[in-house]
Coordinates of N, CA, C and O in Angstrom, one line a residue:
M1 N 136.2 35.6 80.2 CA 136.9 37.0 79.7 C 138.5 36.8 79.7 O 139.0 36.0 80.3
L2 N 139.2 37.3 78.9 CA 140.6 37.3 78.6 C 141.2 38.3 79.4 O 140.6 39.1 79.4
K3 N 142.6 37.9 79.7 CA 143.3 38.6 80.4 C 144.7 38.6 79.7 O 145.3 37.6 79.5
P4 N 145.6 39.8 79.1 CA 146.5 39.8 78.4 C 147.6 39.5 79.6 O 147.3 39.6 80.8
K5 N 148.7 38.9 79.2 CA 149.6 38.4 80.0 C 150.7 39.5 80.5 O 151.1 39.7 81.5
D6 N 150.9 40.3 79.4 CA 151.6 42.1 79.7 C 151.1 42.6 78.4 O 150.6 42.3 77.7
S7 N 151.4 44.1 78.8 CA 151.0 44.8 77.8 C 151.5 44.9 76.6 O 151.1 45.6 75.3
G8 N 152.5 43.8 76.4 CA 153.1 44.2 74.8 C 152.7 42.7 74.0 O 152.9 42.2 73.1
E9 N 151.3 42.3 74.6 CA 150.9 41.0 73.8 C 149.4 41.4 73.4 O 148.7 42.1 74.3
Q10 N 148.9 40.7 72.6 CA 147.4 40.8 72.2 C 146.4 40.3 73.4 O 147.1 39.5 74.0
E11 N 145.5 41.0 73.6 CA 144.6 40.3 74.6 C 144.5 38.8 74.6 O 144.0 38.3 73.8
G12 N 144.7 38.3 75.8 CA 144.6 37.0 76.0 C 145.4 35.9 75.4 O 145.5 34.7 75.7
F13 N 146.5 36.4 74.5 CA 147.2 35.2 73.7 C 148.6 36.1 73.9 O 148.9 37.1 73.7
K14 N 149.5 35.0 74.0 CA 151.0 35.1 73.8 C 151.5 34.1 72.8 O 151.5 32.9 73.0
K15 N 151.7 34.5 71.6 CA 152.2 33.6 70.7 C 153.8 33.2 70.9 O 154.6 34.2 71.1
E16 N 154.0 31.9 71.0 CA 155.3 31.4 71.4 C 156.0 30.7 70.3 O 157.3 30.9 70.2
S17 N 155.3 30.4 69.3 CA 155.8 30.1 68.1 C 154.7 29.6 67.2 O 153.7 30.3 67.4
L18 N 154.8 29.1 66.0 CA 153.8 29.0 65.2 C 152.8 28.0 65.5 O 151.8 28.1 64.9
R19 N 153.1 27.2 66.4 CA 152.1 26.2 66.9 C 151.6 26.4 68.4 O 150.7 25.6 68.7
I20 N 152.4 26.7 69.0 CA 152.3 26.7 70.3 C 151.6 28.4 70.9 O 151.9 29.1 70.6
M21 N 150.5 28.0 71.5 CA 149.7 29.3 72.2 C 149.2 29.2 73.5 O 149.2 28.0 74.1
E22 N 149.4 30.4 74.0 CA 149.2 30.4 75.7 C 147.9 31.0 75.6 O 147.8 32.3 75.1
Y23 N 147.0 30.7 76.3 CA 145.5 31.4 76.6 C 145.0 31.4 77.9 O 145.1 30.4 78.6
R24 N 144.9 32.6 78.0 CA 144.3 32.8 79.5 C 142.9 33.2 79.6 O 142.5 34.0 78.6
Y25 N 142.2 32.5 80.7 CA 140.9 32.8 80.8 C 140.4 33.0 82.3 O 140.9 32.4 83.3
Q26 N 139.5 34.2 82.1 CA 139.1 34.6 83.5 C 137.9 33.8 83.7 O 136.5 34.3 83.3
P27 N 137.5 32.6 84.7 CA 136.2 32.2 84.8 C 135.3 33.1 85.3 O 135.5 33.6 86.4
K28 N 134.0 32.6 85.4 CA 132.9 33.2 86.3 C 132.0 32.3 87.1 O 132.0 31.0 86.7
G29 N 131.8 32.7 88.3 CA 130.9 31.7 89.1 C 131.6 30.7 89.8 O 131.1 29.8 90.4
V30 N 133.0 30.7 89.8 CA 133.7 29.8 90.5 C 134.7 30.1 91.1 O 135.2 31.6 91.3
C31 N 135.5 29.6 92.3 CA 136.4 30.0 93.1 C 137.6 30.5 92.2 O 138.5 31.0 92.5
A32 N 138.2 29.6 91.1 CA 139.5 29.9 90.5 C 139.3 31.3 90.1 O 138.2 31.8 89.6
K33 N 140.3 32.0 89.8 CA 140.4 33.0 89.3 C 141.0 33.4 87.7 O 140.7 34.1 87.1
E34 N 141.8 32.3 87.5 CA 142.3 32.6 86.0 C 142.8 31.2 85.6 O 143.4 30.4 86.3
F35 N 142.7 30.7 84.5 CA 143.2 29.7 83.7 C 144.1 29.8 82.7 O 143.7 30.9 82.0
C36 N 145.2 29.2 82.9 CA 146.3 29.6 81.5 C 146.6 28.2 80.9 O 147.0 27.1 81.6
F37 N 146.3 28.2 79.7 CA 146.3 26.7 79.1 C 147.4 27.1 77.8 O 147.4 28.0 77.3
Q38 N 148.1 26.0 77.8 CA 149.2 26.0 76.5 C 148.6 25.0 75.7 O 148.4 23.7 76.0
I39 N 148.6 25.5 74.2 CA 147.9 24.5 73.4 C 148.8 24.6 72.2 O 149.4 25.8 71.8
E40 N 149.1 23.3 71.7 CA 149.8 23.1 70.6 C 149.1 22.1 69.6 O 148.9 21.0 70.2
D41 N 148.8 22.6 68.6 CA 148.3 22.0 67.5 C 147.0 21.1 68.0 O 146.7 20.2 67.8
G42 N 145.9 21.9 68.8 CA 144.9 21.5 69.3 C 144.8 20.5 70.4 O 143.9 20.0 70.7
V43 N 146.1 20.3 70.9 CA 146.3 19.7 72.4 C 146.8 20.4 73.3 O 147.7 21.2 73.2
I44 N 146.4 20.2 74.6 CA 146.8 20.8 75.8 C 148.1 20.3 76.1 O 148.4 19.1 76.5
T45 N 149.2 21.2 76.3 CA 150.5 20.7 76.8 C 150.8 21.0 78.3 O 151.4 20.5 78.7
N46 N 149.7 22.0 78.7 CA 149.9 22.7 80.2 C 148.8 23.4 80.5 O 148.3 24.1 79.8
V47 N 148.4 23.3 81.8 CA 147.3 23.8 82.5 C 147.8 24.6 83.8 O 148.3 23.7 84.7
E48 N 147.6 25.8 83.9 CA 148.0 26.5 85.2 C 146.7 27.2 85.7 O 145.9 27.8 85.0
V49 N 146.1 27.0 87.0 CA 145.0 27.7 87.8 C 145.3 28.3 88.9 O 146.3 28.1 89.9
Q50 N 145.0 29.7 88.9 CA 145.3 30.6 89.9 C 143.8 30.4 90.9 O 142.6 30.9 90.3
G51 N 143.8 30.3 92.2 CA 142.9 30.4 93.0 C 142.1 28.9 92.8 O 142.8 28.0 92.4
G52 N 141.0 28.5 93.7 CA 140.3 27.8 93.5 C 140.9 26.4 94.3 O 141.5 27.0 95.6
C53 N 140.4 25.5 94.5 CA 140.9 24.1 95.1 C 142.2 23.6 94.6 O 142.3 23.0 93.8
P54 N 143.1 23.9 95.6 CA 144.5 23.6 94.7 C 144.9 22.3 94.4 O 145.4 22.0 93.3
G55 N 144.5 21.3 95.1 CA 144.9 19.7 95.0 C 144.0 19.4 93.6 O 144.5 18.8 92.7
N56 N 142.6 19.6 93.9 CA 141.9 19.1 92.7 C 142.1 19.8 91.2 O 142.2 18.9 90.2
L57 N 142.6 20.8 91.3 CA 142.7 21.6 90.1 C 144.1 21.3 89.5 O 144.4 21.4 88.3
L58 N 145.2 21.2 90.4 CA 146.5 20.7 89.9 C 146.3 19.2 89.2 O 146.9 19.1 88.2
G59 N 145.4 18.4 89.8 CA 145.2 17.1 89.3 C 144.3 17.2 88.1 O 144.9 16.4 87.1
I60 N 143.3 18.0 88.0 CA 142.8 18.2 86.7 C 143.7 18.6 85.4 O 143.8 18.1 84.6
G61 N 144.6 19.6 85.7 CA 145.6 20.1 85.0 C 146.4 19.1 84.6 O 146.9 18.9 83.5
K62 N 146.8 17.9 85.4 CA 147.8 16.9 84.8 C 147.0 15.9 83.9 O 147.4 15.4 83.2
L63 N 145.7 15.6 84.3 CA 145.0 15.0 83.6 C 144.7 15.4 82.1 O 144.6 14.5 81.3
L64 N 144.5 16.7 81.8 CA 144.3 17.1 80.6 C 145.4 17.4 79.7 O 145.4 17.4 78.7
T65 N 146.7 17.3 80.5 CA 147.9 17.0 79.6 C 147.9 16.0 78.6 O 147.5 15.2 79.0
G66 N 148.1 16.5 77.4 CA 148.3 15.6 76.2 C 146.6 15.3 75.5 O 146.6 14.7 74.7
K67 N 145.6 15.9 76.2 CA 144.0 15.6 75.7 C 144.0 16.6 74.6 O 144.3 17.8 74.7
K68 N 143.1 16.2 73.5 CA 142.7 17.0 72.6 C 141.4 18.0 73.3 O 140.8 17.7 73.8
L69 N 141.6 19.2 72.9 CA 140.5 20.5 73.2 C 139.0 19.6 73.1 O 138.3 19.7 74.0
E70 N 138.8 19.2 71.9 CA 137.2 18.6 72.0 C 137.1 17.7 72.9 O 135.9 17.5 73.4
E71 N 137.8 16.8 73.6 CA 137.6 15.7 74.3 C 137.7 16.3 75.5 O 136.8 15.9 76.5
V72 N 138.2 17.3 75.9 CA 138.3 18.0 77.2 C 136.6 18.6 77.3 O 136.1 18.5 78.2
I73 N 136.3 19.3 76.4 CA 135.2 19.9 76.3 C 133.8 19.0 76.6 O 133.1 19.3 77.1
A74 N 134.1 17.7 75.5 CA 132.8 16.8 75.8 C 132.8 16.3 77.2 O 131.8 15.9 77.6
M75 N 134.0 16.2 78.0 CA 133.9 15.5 79.2 C 133.6 16.5 80.3 O 133.0 16.2 81.3
F76 N 133.9 17.8 80.3 CA 133.6 18.8 81.1 C 132.4 20.0 81.1 O 131.9 20.3 81.7
R77 N 132.0 19.9 79.9 CA 130.9 20.4 79.6 C 129.5 20.4 80.3 O 129.1 19.0 80.4
G78 N 129.1 21.5 81.1 CA 127.8 21.1 81.9 C 128.0 20.7 83.3 O 126.9 20.4 84.2
L79 N 129.2 20.5 83.7 CA 129.2 19.9 85.2 C 129.1 20.9 85.9 O 129.5 22.2 85.8
S80 N 128.6 20.8 87.1 CA 128.1 21.8 88.2 C 128.8 21.4 89.7 O 129.5 20.5 89.7
C81 N 129.0 22.7 90.4 CA 129.8 22.4 91.6 C 128.7 22.7 92.8 O 128.4 24.1 92.9
A82 N 128.3 21.7 93.5 CA 127.5 21.7 94.7 C 126.3 22.6 94.1 O 125.6 22.1 92.9
E83 N 125.8 23.6 94.5 CA 124.5 24.4 94.2 C 124.8 25.3 93.0 O 123.9 26.0 92.5
R84 N 125.9 25.6 92.6 CA 126.2 26.4 91.4 C 126.0 25.8 90.2 O 126.0 24.6 90.0
P85 N 125.6 26.6 89.3 CA 125.2 26.1 87.8 C 126.4 25.8 86.9 O 126.1 25.6 85.9
T86 N 127.8 26.0 87.5 CA 128.9 25.9 86.6 C 129.8 25.3 87.5 O 129.6 25.0 88.8
S87 N 131.0 24.9 87.2 CA 132.4 24.4 87.9 C 133.4 25.0 87.2 O 133.4 25.2 86.2
C88 N 134.5 24.6 88.0 CA 136.0 24.9 87.2 C 136.1 24.0 86.0 O 136.3 24.6 85.0
P89 N 135.9 22.6 86.1 CA 135.6 22.1 84.7 C 134.8 22.6 83.3 O 135.1 22.4 82.5
D90 N 133.4 22.7 83.9 CA 132.7 23.5 83.0 C 133.2 24.8 82.4 O 133.1 25.3 81.3
Q91 N 134.0 25.7 83.4 CA 134.5 27.0 82.8 C 135.4 26.6 82.1 O 135.8 27.4 81.0
M92 N 136.4 25.5 82.3 CA 137.5 25.2 81.6 C 137.0 24.9 79.7 O 137.4 25.3 79.0
A93 N 135.8 24.1 79.9 CA 135.0 23.8 78.7 C 134.7 25.0 77.9 O 134.8 24.8 76.7
Q94 N 134.1 25.9 78.4 CA 133.7 27.2 78.1 C 134.8 28.0 77.5 O 134.7 28.4 76.5
A95 N 135.9 27.8 78.2 CA 137.2 28.6 77.8 C 137.8 28.1 76.4 O 138.1 28.7 75.6
L96 N 137.7 26.6 76.3 CA 138.4 25.9 75.6 C 137.3 26.1 74.1 O 137.8 26.1 72.8
E97 N 136.1 25.9 74.3 CA 135.2 26.4 73.3 C 135.2 27.7 72.5 O 135.1 27.9 71.3
Q98 N 135.5 28.6 73.0 CA 135.8 29.9 72.9 C 137.1 30.2 72.0 O 137.3 30.7 70.9
Y99 N 138.1 29.2 72.6 CA 139.6 29.5 71.8 C 139.1 28.5 70.6 O 139.5 29.2 69.6
L100 N 138.6 27.5 70.4 CA 138.4 26.9 69.2 C 137.1 27.7 68.2 O 137.8 27.6 67.1
T101 N 136.3 28.2 68.5 CA 135.4 29.0 67.7 C 136.1 30.3 67.1 O 135.4 30.9 66.4
G102 N 137.0 30.6 68.1 CA 137.9 32.1 67.5 C 137.0 33.2 68.2 O 137.3 34.3 68.1
A103 N 136.1 32.6 69.2 CA 135.3 33.9 69.7 C 136.0 34.9 70.7 O 135.6 36.0 71.3
A104 N 137.0 34.2 71.3 CA 138.0 34.8 72.0 C 138.9 35.9 71.6 O 139.7 36.4 72.2
Q105 N 139.1 35.6 70.2 CA 140.4 36.4 69.5 C 140.0 38.0 69.5 O 138.7 38.1 69.4
P106 N 140.9 38.6 69.5 CA 140.7 40.3 69.7 C 140.2 40.4 68.2 O 140.3 40.0 67.0
Q107 N 139.2 41.6 68.4 CA 138.5 42.0 67.1 C 139.4 42.9 66.5 O 140.1 43.6 66.8

C-alpha cells in the first residue's frame, strides 16, 4: 500500500529531480510499518524503515544502498520470518516489484 508523504504530492511518490524518486510502501504481515526508498536510475540510494527490528532493518538498509532493484528483488523475494509467510525483506521485494512494474503508480 502506498502512503503519500504529504498532501501536496502524488500518492506514494515525491519527485525530487528527473532521476531521483522517493517511494513509500506500507508492508503487510510484518512488524515494520513503512519503508521509504530513495531510488536513482534503478539503484537504491537510501532506505529508511519505520517500526520493526531496528538493528536488523538499519543493517539491511545499509546493505541495500548502491544495489540495483532487480538484484534486491532476487535476493529477498520469498523469504519468511519465523511462522509468517512473509518477512520485511520479502515485503521490500514486493514493494520494489510494484515500483518497477508501475503497479504502484497512481491511476
